[in-house]
Amino acid sequence: MGCTIIGCGKALPALEIANDDLTALVDTSDEWITTRTGIKTRRICVDETNVDLAERAARAALGWDEGGFNERRIDPEEIDLIVYSTATPDVMVPTCAALLRRRLGLSNAVAFDMNAACTGFIYGLGIAESMMAASAAGAAGASGRNAFRRALVVGGERLTRITNWEDRNTCVLFGDGAGAAVVEWSDERAGILATYLRNDDDTDNALTCPTAFDAPQPFDAQGVSLEAAQAADPGLARIDAELGVTEAVEAGRPRQTLYMHGQKVFKFAVEAMGRAVDEVLERAGLTIEDVSFIVPHQANERIIKYAAKRMKLPLDRFQISIAHRGNSSSACIPMTLSDAYDAGRIHPGDKVVLVGFGGGFTSGAVLYEA
Ligand code: UT7
């Protein structure tokens, strides 16, 4: 009995930008990007939105369009939950999940967005699985709660909209995309065997993206003030100081872009991936020898190689899809999972680990039986 992945799909924007193309924007080279990251090209939204990509990915995952992995076609009314992970929603209201629900006609679904940075899809699966398990335990419908039997879990990002295209430390790394999975509660199959979700404090502010909601606010501490509407937001100044970005913002760097101290995130990533895999296996009472396949977050090929070494696993047990995509945050894991199904690398009964890490710092893993 458990929550099983029964469908998976992905979608990418049309425009593909090669490393050499980026030399028109920053002082970089194909050689540097390839050897330091494994990235050759990335896809960038021009007229596609986050929800456009998610819609295509979801249609493939539901078995409505070609190109996904499906155990069966899902009817719209069968989906009762949409969990949409994104750090880059097209708009704040309505949520991306609500837009997706309307476009797909998933009229029975409860739909919401969540953000756990690059680990978002892992958190999303964890949330969906917990809601379904609680629902099943409470004899669905009779427990005083909503009943959840089938969910669409999405990771969708338009990361290139929060990229600083003048910063070579970050701009060569990111791309856009969306991935989606259909999960179903099954009375027969084990499905998800364990989940492990974790947060550590990013004490050095190694990965930040301060937002800037800037509708004029005509108030000061005394009440209505038309002058205050013209002044800088004092709250934003404090959060900039807390995040250590004041100088950069004052020096004219766009506020709503990603800042990253690559080496600090790299170190965290290698540790976090290894730990999450160890912990999720321990929770399931299994060892690394029991694992058939690992689908990791795709931030840097070198991170995956270090993590593989730490786990003493050959690289061919990992799906590596970074070369033509780069890092698309929470969309990476579902898209990479979709690649693994497309390539016939996941078979019924296989024990598969999905593992990720990201800003926050978040990290986590999901272990499931295919
Ligand atoms: O999704 C989760 C978030 N992201 C990550 O997990 C990313 C984690 N970090 C990384 O993947 C790596 O740290 C990077 C790929 C970001 C950077 O690689 P690195 O080997 O850690 O390089 P570095 O930051 O130590 O920089 C080495 C040199 C520096 O030059 P100097 O100071 O040695 O002269 C950089 O200025 O490389 C320079 N550099 C570049 N050179 C050419 C940095 N970016 C570039 C670039 N092209 N694009």
CSV table of C-alpha atoms and ligand atoms in Angstrom, one decimal:
chain,number,residue,atom,x,y,z
A,1,MET,CA,0.0,0.0,0.0
A,2,GLY,CA,1.4,3.4,-0.9
A,3,CYS,CA,1.7,6.3,-3.3
A,4,THR,CA,3.1,5.3,-6.7
A,5,ILE,CA,4.4,7.3,-9.7
A,6,ILE,CA,2.3,6.2,-12.6
A,7,GLY,CA,3.1,9.0,-15.1
A,8,CYS,CA,5.8,11.5,-15.9
A,9,GLY,CA,6.5,14.1,-18.5
A,10,LYS,CA,8.6,17.1,-19.4
A,11,ALA,CA,8.6,20.2,-21.6
A,12,LEU,CA,11.3,22.6,-22.7
A,13,PRO,CA,11.2,26.0,-24.4
A,14,ALA,CA,12.1,26.2,-28.1
A,15,LEU,CA,15.2,28.5,-27.9
A,16,GLU,CA,18.5,26.7,-27.3
A,17,ILE,CA,21.5,28.8,-26.4
A,18,ALA,CA,25.0,27.3,-26.6
A,19,ASN,CA,28.0,28.2,-24.3
A,20,ASP,CA,29.6,30.1,-27.2
A,21,ASP,CA,26.5,32.3,-27.6
A,22,LEU,CA,27.0,33.5,-24.0
A,23,THR,CA,30.5,34.9,-24.8
A,24,ALA,CA,28.5,37.8,-26.4
A,25,LEU,CA,27.2,38.6,-22.8
A,26,VAL,CA,30.0,37.8,-20.4
A,27,ASP,CA,33.8,37.0,-20.3
A,28,THR,CA,33.5,33.2,-20.5
A,29,SER,CA,34.3,30.2,-22.8
A,30,ASP,CA,32.8,26.9,-23.9
A,31,GLU,CA,35.8,25.2,-22.4
A,32,TRP,CA,35.4,26.8,-18.9
A,33,ILE,CA,31.6,26.1,-18.7
A,34,THR,CA,31.9,22.5,-20.1
A,35,THR,CA,34.8,21.4,-17.8
A,36,ARG,CA,33.5,23.2,-14.6
A,37,THR,CA,29.8,22.2,-15.0
A,38,GLY,CA,29.1,19.7,-17.8
A,39,ILE,CA,26.7,22.2,-19.4
A,40,LYS,CA,26.8,22.7,-23.3
A,41,THR,CA,23.5,24.3,-24.0
A,42,ARG,CA,20.4,25.5,-22.1
A,43,ARG,CA,16.8,26.2,-23.1
A,44,ILE,CA,15.4,29.7,-22.6
A,45,CYS,CA,11.8,30.9,-22.6
A,46,VAL,CA,11.1,33.8,-25.0
A,47,ASP,CA,7.4,33.7,-25.4
A,48,GLU,CA,6.6,30.6,-23.3
A,49,THR,CA,5.5,31.0,-19.7
A,50,ASN,CA,6.2,28.7,-16.7
A,51,VAL,CA,2.6,27.5,-16.9
A,52,ASP,CA,2.8,26.9,-20.7
A,53,LEU,CA,5.7,24.5,-20.0
A,54,ALA,CA,3.9,22.9,-17.1
A,55,GLU,CA,0.8,22.4,-19.2
A,56,ARG,CA,2.8,20.5,-21.8
A,57,ALA,CA,4.6,18.4,-19.2
A,58,ALA,CA,1.4,17.6,-17.4
A,59,ARG,CA,-0.4,16.6,-20.6
A,60,ALA,CA,2.4,14.1,-21.3
A,61,ALA,CA,2.4,12.8,-17.7
A,62,LEU,CA,-1.4,12.3,-17.8
A,63,GLY,CA,-1.2,10.4,-21.1
A,64,TRP,CA,-3.1,13.0,-23.1
A,65,ASP,CA,-0.1,13.8,-25.4
A,66,GLU,CA,2.8,11.8,-26.8
A,67,GLY,CA,6.2,11.8,-25.2
A,68,GLY,CA,5.7,10.9,-21.6
A,69,PHE,CA,5.8,7.8,-19.5
A,70,ASN,CA,2.3,6.5,-18.5
A,71,GLU,CA,0.9,3.4,-17.0
A,72,ARG,CA,-2.5,4.5,-18.1
A,73,ARG,CA,-4.4,7.5,-19.4
A,74,ILE,CA,-5.8,9.6,-16.5
A,75,ASP,CA,-9.2,11.4,-16.9
A,76,PRO,CA,-9.4,15.0,-15.7
A,77,GLU,CA,-11.8,14.3,-12.9
A,78,GLU,CA,-9.5,11.7,-11.4
A,79,ILE,CA,-6.9,14.2,-10.2
A,80,ASP,CA,-7.8,15.6,-6.8
A,81,LEU,CA,-4.6,17.5,-5.9
A,82,ILE,CA,-2.1,19.7,-7.8
A,83,VAL,CA,1.1,20.6,-6.0
A,84,TYR,CA,3.1,23.0,-8.1
A,85,SER,CA,6.7,23.7,-7.0
A,86,THR,CA,8.2,27.0,-8.4
A,87,ALA,CA,10.5,29.8,-7.3
A,88,THR,CA,9.6,31.7,-10.4
A,89,PRO,CA,5.8,31.9,-10.8
A,90,ASP,CA,4.5,33.8,-13.8
A,91,VAL,CA,2.2,35.8,-11.5
A,92,MET,CA,1.6,35.8,-7.7
A,93,VAL,CA,-2.2,35.4,-8.0
A,94,PRO,CA,-3.7,33.3,-9.3
A,95,THR,CA,-1.2,30.6,-8.5
A,96,CYS,CA,0.5,28.6,-11.3
A,97,ALA,CA,-1.4,25.6,-9.9
A,98,ALA,CA,-4.7,27.4,-10.3
A,99,LEU,CA,-3.9,28.4,-13.9
A,100,LEU,CA,-2.8,24.9,-14.7
A,101,ARG,CA,-6.0,23.4,-13.1
A,102,ARG,CA,-8.2,25.7,-15.3
A,103,ARG,CA,-6.3,25.0,-18.5
A,104,LEU,CA,-6.4,21.2,-18.0
A,105,GLY,CA,-10.0,21.2,-16.7
A,106,LEU,CA,-8.9,19.3,-13.5
A,107,SER,CA,-12.2,20.4,-11.9
A,108,ASN,CA,-11.9,18.1,-8.8
A,109,ALA,CA,-8.4,19.2,-7.9
A,110,VAL,CA,-7.3,21.2,-4.9
A,111,ALA,CA,-4.4,23.3,-6.3
A,112,PHE,CA,-1.6,25.3,-4.7
A,113,ASP,CA,2.0,26.5,-5.4
A,114,MET,CA,4.9,25.9,-3.0
A,115,ASN,CA,8.5,26.9,-3.1
A,116,ALA,CA,11.5,24.9,-1.6
A,117,ALA,CA,14.0,26.2,-4.2
A,118,CYS,CA,15.7,23.5,-6.2
A,119,THR,CA,14.4,20.8,-3.8
A,120,GLY,CA,10.9,21.8,-4.5
A,121,PHE,CA,9.8,18.7,-6.5
A,122,ILE,CA,11.1,16.4,-3.7
A,123,TYR,CA,9.1,18.5,-1.1
A,124,GLY,CA,6.1,18.5,-3.4
A,125,LEU,CA,6.2,14.7,-3.7
A,126,GLY,CA,6.6,14.5,0.1
A,127,ILE,CA,3.6,16.8,0.6
A,128,ALA,CA,1.4,14.9,-1.8
A,129,GLU,CA,2.4,11.5,-0.4
A,130,SER,CA,1.6,12.7,3.2
A,131,MET,CA,-1.8,14.1,2.2
A,132,MET,CA,-2.6,10.8,0.4
A,133,ALA,CA,-1.4,8.7,3.3
A,134,ALA,CA,-3.4,10.7,5.8
A,135,SER,CA,-6.4,10.5,3.5
A,136,ALA,CA,-6.1,6.7,3.2
A,137,ALA,CA,-5.6,6.3,7.0
A,138,GLY,CA,-8.7,8.3,7.7
A,139,ALA,CA,-10.9,6.1,5.4
A,140,ALA,CA,-11.1,8.7,2.7
A,141,GLY,CA,-14.0,11.1,3.0
A,142,ALA,CA,-15.1,9.9,6.4
A,143,SER,CA,-12.2,11.6,8.3
A,144,GLY,CA,-13.4,15.1,8.2
A,145,ARG,CA,-10.7,15.9,5.6
A,146,ASN,CA,-10.6,16.1,1.8
A,147,ALA,CA,-9.9,12.7,0.2
A,148,PHE,CA,-6.8,12.5,-2.0
A,149,ARG,CA,-6.1,9.6,-4.2
A,150,ARG,CA,-4.4,11.0,-7.2
A,151,ALA,CA,-2.1,14.0,-7.5
A,152,LEU,CA,-0.2,15.9,-10.2
A,153,VAL,CA,3.1,17.1,-8.8
A,154,VAL,CA,4.8,19.7,-10.9
A,155,GLY,CA,8.2,21.4,-10.9
A,156,GLY,CA,8.2,24.4,-13.3
A,157,GLU,CA,10.6,27.2,-13.6
A,158,ARG,CA,11.4,30.2,-15.7
A,159,LEU,CA,14.8,30.7,-14.0
A,160,THR,CA,16.3,32.8,-16.7
A,161,ARG,CA,13.9,35.6,-15.7
A,162,ILE,CA,15.8,35.9,-12.3
A,163,THR,CA,19.2,35.5,-13.9
A,164,ASN,CA,21.7,38.4,-13.9
A,165,TRP,CA,23.0,38.2,-17.5
A,166,GLU,CA,26.0,40.3,-16.5
A,167,ASP,CA,27.2,37.9,-13.9
A,168,ARG,CA,29.4,35.1,-15.4
A,169,ASN,CA,29.4,33.3,-12.0
A,170,THR,CA,25.8,32.4,-12.3
A,171,CYS,CA,24.3,33.2,-15.8
A,172,VAL,CA,26.0,30.3,-17.5
A,173,LEU,CA,24.4,27.8,-15.2
A,174,PHE,CA,20.6,28.2,-15.6
A,175,GLY,CA,17.9,27.2,-18.0
A,176,ASP,CA,14.1,26.9,-18.1
A,177,GLY,CA,11.7,23.9,-18.2
A,178,ALA,CA,9.0,22.0,-16.4
A,179,GLY,CA,8.4,18.4,-15.4
A,180,ALA,CA,5.3,16.7,-14.0
A,181,ALA,CA,4.5,13.4,-12.3
A,182,VAL,CA,1.2,11.7,-11.7
A,183,VAL,CA,1.1,9.9,-8.3
A,184,GLU,CA,-1.7,7.5,-7.2
A,185,TRP,CA,-2.5,5.9,-3.9
A,186,SER,CA,-2.5,2.1,-4.5
A,187,ASP,CA,-3.7,-0.6,-2.1
A,188,GLU,CA,-1.5,-3.2,-3.8
A,189,ARG,CA,1.7,-1.5,-4.6
A,190,ALA,CA,4.3,-0.1,-2.2
A,191,GLY,CA,5.3,3.0,-4.3
A,192,ILE,CA,7.1,5.5,-2.1
A,193,LEU,CA,9.0,3.6,0.5
A,194,ALA,CA,10.4,6.6,2.4
A,195,THR,CA,10.9,10.3,2.2
A,196,TYR,CA,13.5,12.5,3.9
A,197,LEU,CA,13.1,16.3,3.9
A,198,ARG,CA,15.6,18.6,5.6
A,199,ASN,CA,16.6,22.2,6.1
A,200,ASP,CA,19.9,23.7,7.1
A,201,ASP,CA,20.5,27.4,7.7
A,202,ASP,CA,22.3,29.2,4.8
A,203,THR,CA,24.3,31.1,7.4
A,204,ASP,CA,26.6,32.7,4.7
A,205,ASN,CA,23.8,33.8,2.4
A,206,ALA,CA,25.4,31.6,-0.3
A,207,LEU,CA,22.2,31.5,-2.4
A,208,THR,CA,19.7,34.4,-2.4
A,209,CYS,CA,17.3,36.1,-4.7
A,210,PRO,CA,15.7,39.1,-3.0
A,211,THR,CA,12.3,40.0,-4.4
A,212,ALA,CA,11.1,43.5,-5.0
A,213,PHE,CA,7.3,44.0,-4.9
A,214,ASP,CA,7.2,47.7,-5.6
A,215,ALA,CA,3.6,48.9,-5.7
A,216,PRO,CA,3.8,52.4,-4.1
A,217,GLN,CA,3.0,52.2,-0.3
A,218,PRO,CA,1.6,55.6,0.9
A,219,PHE,CA,2.2,54.9,4.6
A,220,ASP,CA,4.8,55.6,7.3
A,221,ALA,CA,4.8,54.8,11.0
A,222,GLN,CA,2.4,57.6,11.7
A,223,GLY,CA,-0.2,56.6,9.1
A,224,VAL,CA,-1.0,57.9,5.6
A,225,SER,CA,1.9,59.7,3.9
A,226,LEU,CA,2.0,60.6,0.3
A,227,GLU,CA,5.8,61.2,0.6
A,228,ALA,CA,6.4,57.6,1.8
A,229,ALA,CA,5.0,56.3,-1.5
A,230,GLN,CA,8.0,58.0,-3.3
A,231,ALA,CA,10.6,56.8,-0.7
A,232,ALA,CA,12.7,53.6,-0.7
A,233,ASP,CA,11.0,50.7,1.2
A,234,PRO,CA,12.7,50.5,4.6
A,235,GLY,CA,11.7,46.8,5.0
A,236,LEU,CA,13.5,45.9,1.8
A,237,ALA,CA,16.6,47.7,3.0
A,238,ARG,CA,16.6,45.6,6.2
A,239,ILE,CA,16.1,42.3,4.3
A,240,ASP,CA,18.9,43.2,1.9
A,241,ALA,CA,21.1,43.8,4.9
A,242,GLU,CA,20.1,40.4,6.4
A,243,LEU,CA,20.8,38.7,3.2
A,244,GLY,CA,24.2,40.5,2.7
A,245,VAL,CA,23.2,42.0,-0.6
A,246,THR,CA,23.0,45.7,0.3
A,247,GLU,CA,26.3,46.7,-1.4
A,248,ALA,CA,25.5,44.8,-4.5
A,249,VAL,CA,22.1,46.3,-4.8
A,250,GLU,CA,23.4,49.8,-4.1
A,251,ALA,CA,26.0,49.2,-6.7
A,252,GLY,CA,23.2,48.8,-9.2
A,253,ARG,CA,22.8,45.0,-9.5
A,254,PRO,CA,19.2,44.2,-10.2
A,255,ARG,CA,17.6,43.2,-6.9
A,256,GLN,CA,15.4,40.4,-8.3
A,257,THR,CA,18.2,38.2,-9.6
A,258,LEU,CA,20.1,35.2,-8.1
A,259,TYR,CA,23.3,35.7,-6.1
A,260,MET,CA,25.4,32.7,-5.5
A,261,HIS,CA,28.6,31.8,-3.8
A,262,GLY,CA,29.3,28.8,-6.0
A,263,GLN,CA,31.9,27.0,-3.9
A,264,LYS,CA,29.9,27.2,-0.7
A,265,VAL,CA,26.8,25.8,-2.4
A,266,PHE,CA,29.0,23.1,-4.1
A,267,LYS,CA,30.3,21.9,-0.7
A,268,PHE,CA,26.8,21.9,0.9
A,269,ALA,CA,25.4,20.1,-2.2
A,270,VAL,CA,27.8,17.1,-2.1
A,271,GLU,CA,27.3,16.6,1.6
A,272,ALA,CA,23.5,17.1,1.4
A,273,MET,CA,23.0,14.6,-1.4
A,274,GLY,CA,25.0,11.9,0.3
A,275,ARG,CA,23.3,12.5,3.6
A,276,ALA,CA,19.8,12.5,2.1
A,277,VAL,CA,20.4,9.2,0.3
A,278,ASP,CA,21.8,7.6,3.5
A,279,GLU,CA,18.8,8.8,5.5
A,280,VAL,CA,16.1,7.8,3.1
A,281,LEU,CA,17.6,4.3,2.8
A,282,GLU,CA,17.8,4.0,6.6
A,283,ARG,CA,14.2,5.0,6.9
A,284,ALA,CA,13.2,2.3,4.5
A,285,GLY,CA,15.5,-0.3,6.1
A,286,LEU,CA,17.5,-0.7,2.9
A,287,THR,CA,21.1,-0.3,1.8
A,288,ILE,CA,22.7,1.4,-1.3
A,289,GLU,CA,23.0,-2.1,-2.8
A,290,ASP,CA,19.2,-2.3,-3.0
A,291,VAL,CA,19.0,0.9,-5.2
A,292,SER,CA,18.7,0.4,-8.9
A,293,PHE,CA,18.8,3.9,-10.0
A,294,ILE,CA,19.4,7.5,-8.8
A,295,VAL,CA,17.8,10.6,-10.2
A,296,PRO,CA,19.7,13.6,-8.8
A,297,HIS,CA,19.2,17.4,-9.0
A,298,GLN,CA,21.2,18.7,-12.0
A,299,ALA,CA,23.2,21.7,-10.8
A,300,ASN,CA,26.7,20.6,-11.9
A,301,GLU,CA,27.9,17.3,-13.3
A,302,ARG,CA,30.9,17.5,-10.9
A,303,ILE,CA,28.6,17.6,-7.9
A,304,ILE,CA,26.9,14.4,-9.2
A,305,LYS,CA,30.3,12.8,-9.7
A,306,TYR,CA,31.5,13.7,-6.2
A,307,ALA,CA,28.3,12.4,-4.7
A,308,ALA,CA,28.5,9.1,-6.7
A,309,LYS,CA,32.1,8.7,-5.4
A,310,ARG,CA,30.9,9.3,-1.8
A,311,MET,CA,28.1,6.7,-2.3
A,312,LYS,CA,30.6,4.3,-3.9
A,313,LEU,CA,28.2,3.9,-6.8
A,314,PRO,CA,29.2,3.7,-10.5
A,315,LEU,CA,28.1,6.8,-12.5
A,316,ASP,CA,26.0,4.7,-14.8
A,317,ARG,CA,23.5,4.3,-12.0
A,318,PHE,CA,22.7,8.0,-12.2
A,319,GLN,CA,20.6,9.8,-14.8
A,320,ILE,CA,22.7,12.8,-15.9
A,321,SER,CA,20.8,15.2,-18.1
A,322,ILE,CA,22.6,18.5,-17.5
A,323,ALA,CA,24.5,18.9,-20.8
A,324,HIS,CA,21.6,20.4,-22.9
A,325,ARG,CA,19.6,22.0,-20.1
A,326,GLY,CA,21.7,23.4,-17.3
A,327,ASN,CA,20.1,23.9,-13.9
A,328,SER,CA,16.4,24.6,-14.0
A,329,SER,CA,15.8,24.4,-10.2
A,330,SER,CA,12.8,22.4,-9.2
A,331,ALA,CA,12.1,21.4,-12.8
A,332,CYS,CA,15.3,19.4,-13.0
A,333,ILE,CA,14.3,16.3,-11.0
A,334,PRO,CA,11.0,15.6,-12.7
A,335,MET,CA,12.5,16.3,-16.2
A,336,THR,CA,15.4,14.0,-15.4
A,337,LEU,CA,13.1,11.3,-14.1
A,338,SER,CA,11.2,11.6,-17.4
A,339,ASP,CA,14.4,11.2,-19.3
A,340,ALA,CA,15.2,8.0,-17.3
A,341,TYR,CA,11.7,6.6,-18.2
A,342,ASP,CA,12.1,7.6,-21.9
A,343,ALA,CA,15.5,5.9,-22.0
A,344,GLY,CA,14.0,2.7,-20.5
A,345,ARG,CA,16.3,2.9,-17.5
A,346,ILE,CA,13.6,2.4,-14.9
A,347,HIS,CA,11.8,-1.0,-14.8
A,348,PRO,CA,8.8,-2.3,-12.7
A,349,GLY,CA,10.1,-3.3,-9.2
A,350,ASP,CA,13.2,-1.1,-9.4
A,351,LYS,CA,14.0,0.9,-6.3
A,352,VAL,CA,14.7,4.5,-7.4
A,353,VAL,CA,16.0,7.4,-5.4
A,354,LEU,CA,15.2,11.0,-6.3
A,355,VAL,CA,17.6,13.4,-4.5
A,356,GLY,CA,17.9,17.1,-4.4
A,357,PHE,CA,19.3,20.2,-2.7
A,358,GLY,CA,18.9,23.9,-3.0
A,359,GLY,CA,18.6,27.4,-1.6
A,360,GLY,CA,17.5,27.8,1.9
A,361,PHE,CA,19.3,25.4,2.4
A,362,THR,CA,16.8,22.7,1.5
A,363,SER,CA,17.6,19.1,0.7
A,364,GLY,CA,15.8,15.8,0.6
A,365,ALA,CA,15.2,12.4,-1.1
A,366,VAL,CA,12.3,10.2,-2.1
A,367,LEU,CA,12.8,6.4,-2.4
A,368,TYR,CA,10.2,4.6,-4.4
A,369,GLU,CA,9.5,1.2,-5.9
A,370,ALA,CA,8.7,1.6,-9.6
B,1,UT7,O1,20.8,24.4,-7.8
B,1,UT7,C1,21.5,24.7,-6.6
B,1,UT7,C2,22.4,25.9,-6.8
B,1,UT7,N1,23.6,25.8,-7.5
B,1,UT7,C3,24.6,24.9,-7.4
B,1,UT7,O2,24.6,23.9,-6.8
B,1,UT7,C4,26.0,25.4,-8.0
B,1,UT7,C5,27.1,24.9,-7.1
B,1,UT7,N2,28.4,25.5,-7.5
B,1,UT7,C6,29.0,25.2,-8.6
B,1,UT7,O3,28.5,24.4,-9.4
B,1,UT7,C7,30.4,25.8,-8.9
B,1,UT7,O4,30.9,26.4,-7.7
B,1,UT7,C8,30.3,26.8,-10.1
B,1,UT7,C9,30.1,26.1,-11.4
B,1,UT7,C10,29.3,27.9,-9.8
B,1,UT7,C11,31.7,27.5,-10.1
B,1,UT7,O5,32.7,26.6,-10.3
B,1,UT7,P1,34.0,26.7,-9.4
B,1,UT7,O6,34.9,25.6,-9.8
B,1,UT7,O7,33.6,26.6,-8.0
B,1,UT7,O8,34.6,28.1,-9.8
B,1,UT7,P2,34.9,29.3,-8.8
B,1,UT7,O9,33.6,30.0,-8.4
B,1,UT7,O10,35.9,28.9,-7.7
B,1,UT7,O11,35.7,30.3,-9.8
B,1,UT7,C12,37.0,29.9,-10.3
B,1,UT7,C13,37.4,31.0,-11.3
B,1,UT7,C14,37.3,32.4,-10.8
B,1,UT7,O12,38.3,33.2,-11.3
B,1,UT7,P3,39.6,33.5,-10.5
B,1,UT7,O13,39.1,34.2,-9.3
B,1,UT7,O14,40.2,32.1,-10.1
B,1,UT7,O15,40.5,34.3,-11.4
B,1,UT7,C15,36.0,32.9,-11.4
B,1,UT7,O16,36.0,34.3,-11.6
B,1,UT7,O17,36.6,30.9,-12.5
B,1,UT7,C16,36.0,32.2,-12.8
B,1,UT7,N3,34.7,32.1,-13.4
B,1,UT7,C17,34.5,32.0,-14.7
B,1,UT7,N4,35.4,32.0,-15.7
B,1,UT7,C18,34.9,31.8,-17.0
B,1,UT7,C19,33.5,32.0,-12.8
B,1,UT7,N5,32.6,31.8,-13.7
B,1,UT7,C20,33.2,31.8,-14.9
B,1,UT7,C21,32.7,31.7,-16.2
B,1,UT7,N6,33.6,31.7,-17.2
B,1,UT7,N7,31.4,31.6,-16.5
